[in-house]
Short mmCIF file of C-alpha atoms in Angstrom, two decimals:
data_model
loop_
_atom_site.label_atom_id
_atom_site.label_comp_id
_atom_site.label_asym_id
_atom_site.label_seq_id
_atom_site.Cartn_x
_atom_site.Cartn_y
_atom_site.Cartn_z
CA MET A 1 -57.61 1.17 31.74
CA ARG A 2 -55.60 -1.99 31.08
CA THR A 3 -52.30 -2.20 32.94
CA LEU A 4 -49.18 -4.00 31.78
CA VAL A 5 -46.99 -5.03 34.68
CA GLY A 6 -43.40 -5.68 33.67
CA LEU A 7 -39.71 -4.94 33.98
CA ALA A 8 -38.57 -2.18 31.64
CA TYR A 9 -35.30 -3.95 30.77
CA SER A 10 -36.86 -7.40 30.32
CA GLY A 11 -37.00 -8.99 26.86
CA TRP A 12 -40.25 -10.69 27.80
CA THR A 13 -41.80 -7.36 28.75
CA GLU A 14 -40.51 -5.75 25.57
CA LYS A 15 -42.20 -8.40 23.41
CA ALA A 16 -45.53 -7.75 25.13
CA ARG A 17 -45.19 -3.96 24.89
CA TRP A 18 -44.25 -4.09 21.21
CA ALA A 19 -47.34 -6.15 20.35
CA LEU A 20 -49.64 -3.87 22.34
CA ASP A 21 -48.13 -0.76 20.74
CA HIS A 22 -48.26 -2.30 17.25
CA HIS A 23 -51.97 -2.89 17.65
CA ARG A 24 -52.48 0.53 19.30
CA VAL A 25 -54.00 -0.98 22.43
CA ALA A 26 -54.22 1.62 25.18
CA TYR A 27 -52.62 0.59 28.48
CA ARG A 28 -50.70 1.91 31.44
CA PHE A 29 -47.26 0.51 32.19
CA HIS A 30 -46.43 -0.45 35.76
CA ASN A 31 -42.70 -1.06 36.26
CA TYR A 32 -42.60 -3.93 38.72
CA VAL A 33 -40.11 -3.70 41.58
CA PRO A 34 -38.82 -7.20 42.41
CA LEU A 35 -39.15 -8.41 46.01
CA ILE A 36 -40.86 -5.22 47.23
CA GLN A 37 -43.97 -5.77 45.10
CA GLU A 38 -43.96 -9.59 45.10
CA ARG A 39 -46.93 -9.93 47.47
CA TRP A 40 -48.95 -7.48 45.39
CA LEU A 41 -48.04 -9.38 42.21
CA ARG A 42 -49.24 -12.69 43.63
CA LYS A 43 -52.62 -11.15 44.35
CA GLN A 44 -53.07 -10.33 40.66
CA VAL A 45 -53.06 -13.97 39.53
CA ALA A 46 -55.24 -16.97 40.31
CA PRO A 47 -54.42 -19.10 43.36
CA GLY A 48 -51.68 -21.60 42.58
CA VAL A 49 -50.41 -19.58 39.60
CA LYS A 50 -46.83 -18.31 39.84
CA GLY A 51 -46.77 -14.53 39.85
CA SER A 52 -44.35 -13.26 37.23
CA VAL A 53 -44.13 -10.55 34.61
CA PRO A 54 -45.14 -9.49 32.05
CA LEU A 55 -48.72 -9.57 33.23
CA LEU A 56 -51.61 -7.76 31.53
CA LEU A 57 -54.45 -6.78 33.84
CA ASP A 58 -57.31 -6.72 31.35
CA PRO A 59 -59.65 -5.44 32.68
CA PRO A 60 -58.62 -4.90 36.30
CA GLY A 61 -59.33 -8.18 38.05
CA ALA A 62 -58.51 -10.37 35.04
CA ALA A 63 -54.96 -11.25 34.05
CA VAL A 64 -53.19 -12.41 30.90
CA HIS A 65 -49.82 -13.92 31.73
CA GLY A 66 -46.72 -14.10 29.53
CA SER A 67 -45.58 -12.16 26.48
CA PHE A 68 -46.91 -14.65 23.89
CA ALA A 69 -50.41 -14.72 25.39
CA ILE A 70 -50.39 -10.93 25.81
CA ALA A 71 -49.39 -10.46 22.18
CA LYS A 72 -52.24 -12.69 21.03
CA ARG A 73 -54.64 -10.77 23.28
CA ALA A 74 -53.40 -7.53 21.71
CA GLU A 75 -54.27 -8.99 18.31
CA GLU A 76 -57.83 -9.66 19.50
CA LEU A 77 -58.25 -6.17 20.92
CA GLY A 78 -56.40 -3.89 18.55
CA GLN A 79 -56.04 -2.84 14.96
CA GLY A 80 -53.36 -2.85 12.28
CA SER A 81 -51.67 -5.66 10.38
CA PRO A 82 -51.82 -9.11 12.01
CA LEU A 83 -48.84 -10.40 13.93
CA PHE A 84 -50.15 -13.98 13.93
CA PRO A 85 -51.28 -14.85 10.38
CA PRO A 86 -52.77 -18.37 10.61
CA GLU A 87 -50.57 -19.72 7.82
CA HIS A 88 -47.44 -18.71 9.75
CA LEU A 89 -48.55 -19.61 13.28
CA THR A 90 -46.49 -22.80 13.50
CA ALA A 91 -43.29 -21.02 12.43
CA ILE A 92 -44.04 -18.09 14.75
CA THR A 93 -44.48 -20.46 17.67
CA ARG A 94 -41.15 -22.16 16.90
CA TRP A 95 -39.36 -18.83 16.80
CA ASN A 96 -40.96 -17.85 20.07
CA ASP A 97 -39.78 -21.09 21.68
CA THR A 98 -36.24 -20.33 20.49
CA SER A 99 -36.48 -16.78 21.79
CA GLU A 100 -37.65 -17.98 25.21
CA GLN A 101 -34.65 -20.30 25.48
CA VAL A 102 -32.22 -17.56 24.49
CA LEU A 103 -33.76 -15.03 26.89
CA ASP A 104 -33.41 -17.55 29.71
CA VAL A 105 -29.68 -17.71 28.94
CA ALA A 106 -29.52 -13.91 28.64
CA ARG A 107 -30.97 -13.54 32.12
CA THR A 108 -28.51 -16.14 33.40
CA TYR A 109 -25.67 -14.11 31.86
CA ALA A 110 -26.83 -10.67 32.99
CA MET A 111 -28.05 -11.15 36.58
CA PRO A 112 -24.71 -12.12 38.19
CA ARG A 113 -23.04 -9.30 36.24
CA MET A 114 -25.61 -6.86 37.59
CA LEU A 115 -24.81 -8.00 41.10
CA ALA A 116 -21.17 -7.09 40.44
CA SER A 117 -21.95 -3.66 38.92
CA ASN A 118 -22.67 -0.76 41.27
CA LYS A 119 -23.61 1.37 38.27
CA ALA A 120 -26.19 -1.14 37.01
CA GLN A 121 -27.61 -1.53 40.51
CA ALA A 122 -28.10 2.21 40.84
CA GLU A 123 -29.76 2.34 37.42
CA ALA A 124 -32.15 -0.45 38.42
CA LEU A 125 -33.67 1.57 41.24
CA PRO A 126 -37.14 3.09 40.75
CA LYS A 127 -37.17 6.49 39.06
CA PHE A 128 -38.49 8.23 42.18
CA VAL A 129 -35.12 7.65 43.92
CA PRO A 130 -33.09 10.83 43.26
CA GLY A 131 -29.68 10.57 41.65
CA TRP A 132 -27.76 11.64 44.72
CA LEU A 133 -29.32 8.79 46.75
CA ARG A 134 -28.92 6.01 44.20
CA GLY A 135 -25.51 4.92 45.44
CA ALA A 136 -26.80 4.58 48.99
CA PHE A 137 -29.84 2.59 47.83
CA ALA A 138 -27.82 0.18 45.64
CA PRO A 139 -28.08 -2.61 48.29
CA THR A 140 -31.86 -2.52 47.80
CA ALA A 141 -31.39 -3.19 44.10
CA ARG A 142 -28.99 -6.04 44.90
CA MET A 143 -31.62 -7.64 47.15
CA GLY A 144 -34.14 -7.44 44.31
CA MET A 145 -31.71 -9.01 41.84
CA ARG A 146 -30.90 -11.86 44.20
CA PHE A 147 -34.61 -12.43 44.63
CA VAL A 148 -35.09 -12.65 40.84
CA MET A 149 -32.20 -15.12 40.60
CA ARG A 150 -33.70 -17.35 43.28
CA LYS A 151 -37.21 -17.10 41.85
CA HIS A 152 -36.10 -18.13 38.36
CA GLN A 153 -33.32 -20.47 39.58
CA VAL A 154 -30.64 -18.59 37.67
CA PRO A 155 -27.31 -20.49 37.63
CA VAL A 156 -23.99 -18.68 37.78
CA SER A 157 -22.19 -20.21 34.78
CA THR A 158 -23.30 -19.29 31.26
CA GLU A 159 -20.51 -19.57 28.69
CA ALA A 160 -21.31 -23.20 27.89
CA LEU A 161 -25.01 -22.29 27.56
CA ILE A 162 -24.16 -19.43 25.21
CA GLU A 163 -22.23 -21.77 22.94
CA SER A 164 -24.83 -24.56 23.06
CA THR A 165 -28.03 -22.47 22.92
CA VAL A 166 -27.46 -18.87 21.87
CA VAL A 167 -24.92 -19.30 19.07
CA PRO A 168 -26.99 -21.97 17.24
CA ALA A 169 -30.13 -19.83 17.62
CA PHE A 170 -28.38 -16.80 16.13
CA GLU A 171 -26.94 -18.86 13.29
CA LYS A 172 -30.40 -20.30 12.61
CA LEU A 173 -31.81 -16.76 12.49
CA ARG A 174 -29.08 -15.60 10.11
CA ALA A 175 -29.78 -18.51 7.76
CA ALA A 176 -33.56 -18.06 7.91
CA LEU A 177 -33.34 -14.37 7.08
CA GLY A 178 -30.87 -14.83 4.25
CA GLY A 179 -30.61 -11.06 3.92
CA ARG A 180 -34.39 -10.56 3.85
CA PRO A 181 -36.13 -8.01 6.12
CA TYR A 182 -38.70 -10.46 7.57
CA LEU A 183 -38.73 -14.09 8.60
CA GLU A 184 -42.16 -14.93 7.17
CA GLY A 185 -42.38 -12.58 4.20
CA SER A 186 -44.03 -9.73 6.11
CA PHE A 187 -43.74 -8.29 9.61
CA THR A 188 -45.06 -10.77 12.19
CA TYR A 189 -44.54 -11.71 15.80
CA ALA A 190 -41.75 -13.99 14.59
CA ASP A 191 -39.68 -10.87 13.86
CA ILE A 192 -40.50 -9.35 17.24
CA THR A 193 -39.61 -12.42 19.26
CA ALA A 194 -36.46 -13.14 17.24
CA SER A 195 -35.19 -9.56 17.35
CA VAL A 196 -35.62 -9.26 21.11
CA MET A 197 -33.42 -12.31 21.74
CA LEU A 198 -30.48 -10.39 20.22
CA VAL A 199 -30.09 -8.44 23.46
CA LEU A 200 -26.95 -10.49 24.24
CA ALA A 201 -25.29 -9.04 21.14
CA GLY A 202 -26.08 -5.61 22.59
CA PRO A 203 -29.35 -3.97 23.69
CA VAL A 204 -31.29 -1.92 21.18
CA ALA A 205 -30.64 1.85 20.98
CA ASP A 206 -31.81 4.18 23.74
CA ARG A 207 -34.28 5.87 21.42
CA HIS A 208 -36.30 2.65 21.50
CA LEU A 209 -35.48 1.27 24.95
CA PRO A 210 -33.75 3.72 27.31
CA MET A 211 -31.10 1.96 29.36
CA GLY A 212 -28.26 3.27 31.48
CA PRO A 213 -24.67 2.52 30.43
CA GLY A 214 -24.09 0.17 33.35
CA THR A 215 -27.18 -1.88 32.53
CA ARG A 216 -26.32 -1.89 28.82
CA ALA A 217 -22.84 -3.22 29.60
CA VAL A 218 -24.00 -6.12 31.75
CA TRP A 219 -26.38 -7.40 29.04
CA THR A 220 -23.79 -7.23 26.24
CA HIS A 221 -21.69 -10.27 25.41
CA GLU A 222 -18.82 -8.82 23.38
CA GLY A 223 -18.07 -12.10 21.62
CA LEU A 224 -21.64 -12.32 20.29
CA ALA A 225 -21.63 -8.64 19.32
CA THR A 226 -18.49 -9.20 17.26
CA ARG A 227 -19.75 -12.42 15.71
CA PHE A 228 -23.25 -11.28 14.68
CA PRO A 229 -23.16 -7.60 13.64
CA ASP A 230 -25.46 -8.34 10.68
CA LEU A 231 -28.20 -9.55 13.01
CA VAL A 232 -27.81 -6.47 15.20
CA ALA A 233 -28.16 -4.29 12.10
CA TRP A 234 -31.27 -6.25 11.06
CA ARG A 235 -32.80 -5.81 14.50
CA ASP A 236 -32.05 -2.10 14.60
CA ALA A 237 -33.60 -1.55 11.16
CA LEU A 238 -36.68 -3.52 12.24
CA TYR A 239 -37.06 -1.34 15.32
CA ASP A 240 -36.66 1.86 13.33
CA LYS A 241 -39.41 0.80 10.92
CA HIS A 242 -41.89 -0.98 13.16
CA ARG A 243 -41.46 -0.05 16.82
CA ARG A 244 -44.16 2.46 17.69
CA THR A 245 -44.17 3.85 21.22
#
């Protein structure tokens, strides 16, 4: 069976999972453990290719890298309404570019905060670690987070980036929607990629993406949550209608 390798809390992984689920493509999900599984991850990609997630092993031995490519592969394999109508492909690609920029800033914002949160570190540990041991194993999670920060060259200052990148992206989304339910007239990948970038205004509800309170807190920028409640409401309604799991 196909395997999607990803990080459960990652916006990039969520975009890939949503597209696969929308098209009812069967797959197993492998929750990648940073640092510990890095050598294994590198073996899944071609020589010279940077190993990162999300990664779709399809079939085992072949790999599709990145949420956008995985979503397009899901469209080739699956069923249901198209996420990439040809007449909207240019706009969808632009929205995805915007989403990628915002998610980069979101990671920059969240990773240092996770390093400062014992609760988030404990929540980041693999599920097989029992609750009573999670506090003791928190240093392992910190090592993994530092590895992710080095791998993706995450800086430590983000407020200027939020004002210069995230706020304009959110304002652009607000204007493009204009109170409508979809960016391109019907549900497309543009809506998926735009909705996922709203994680900085608060992660989506647990019923769609389970997340511990410590992890939820480190991803939430209170200023953005206060400034863009309409976009959060749009995202939540989109999830309730279209997110099949």
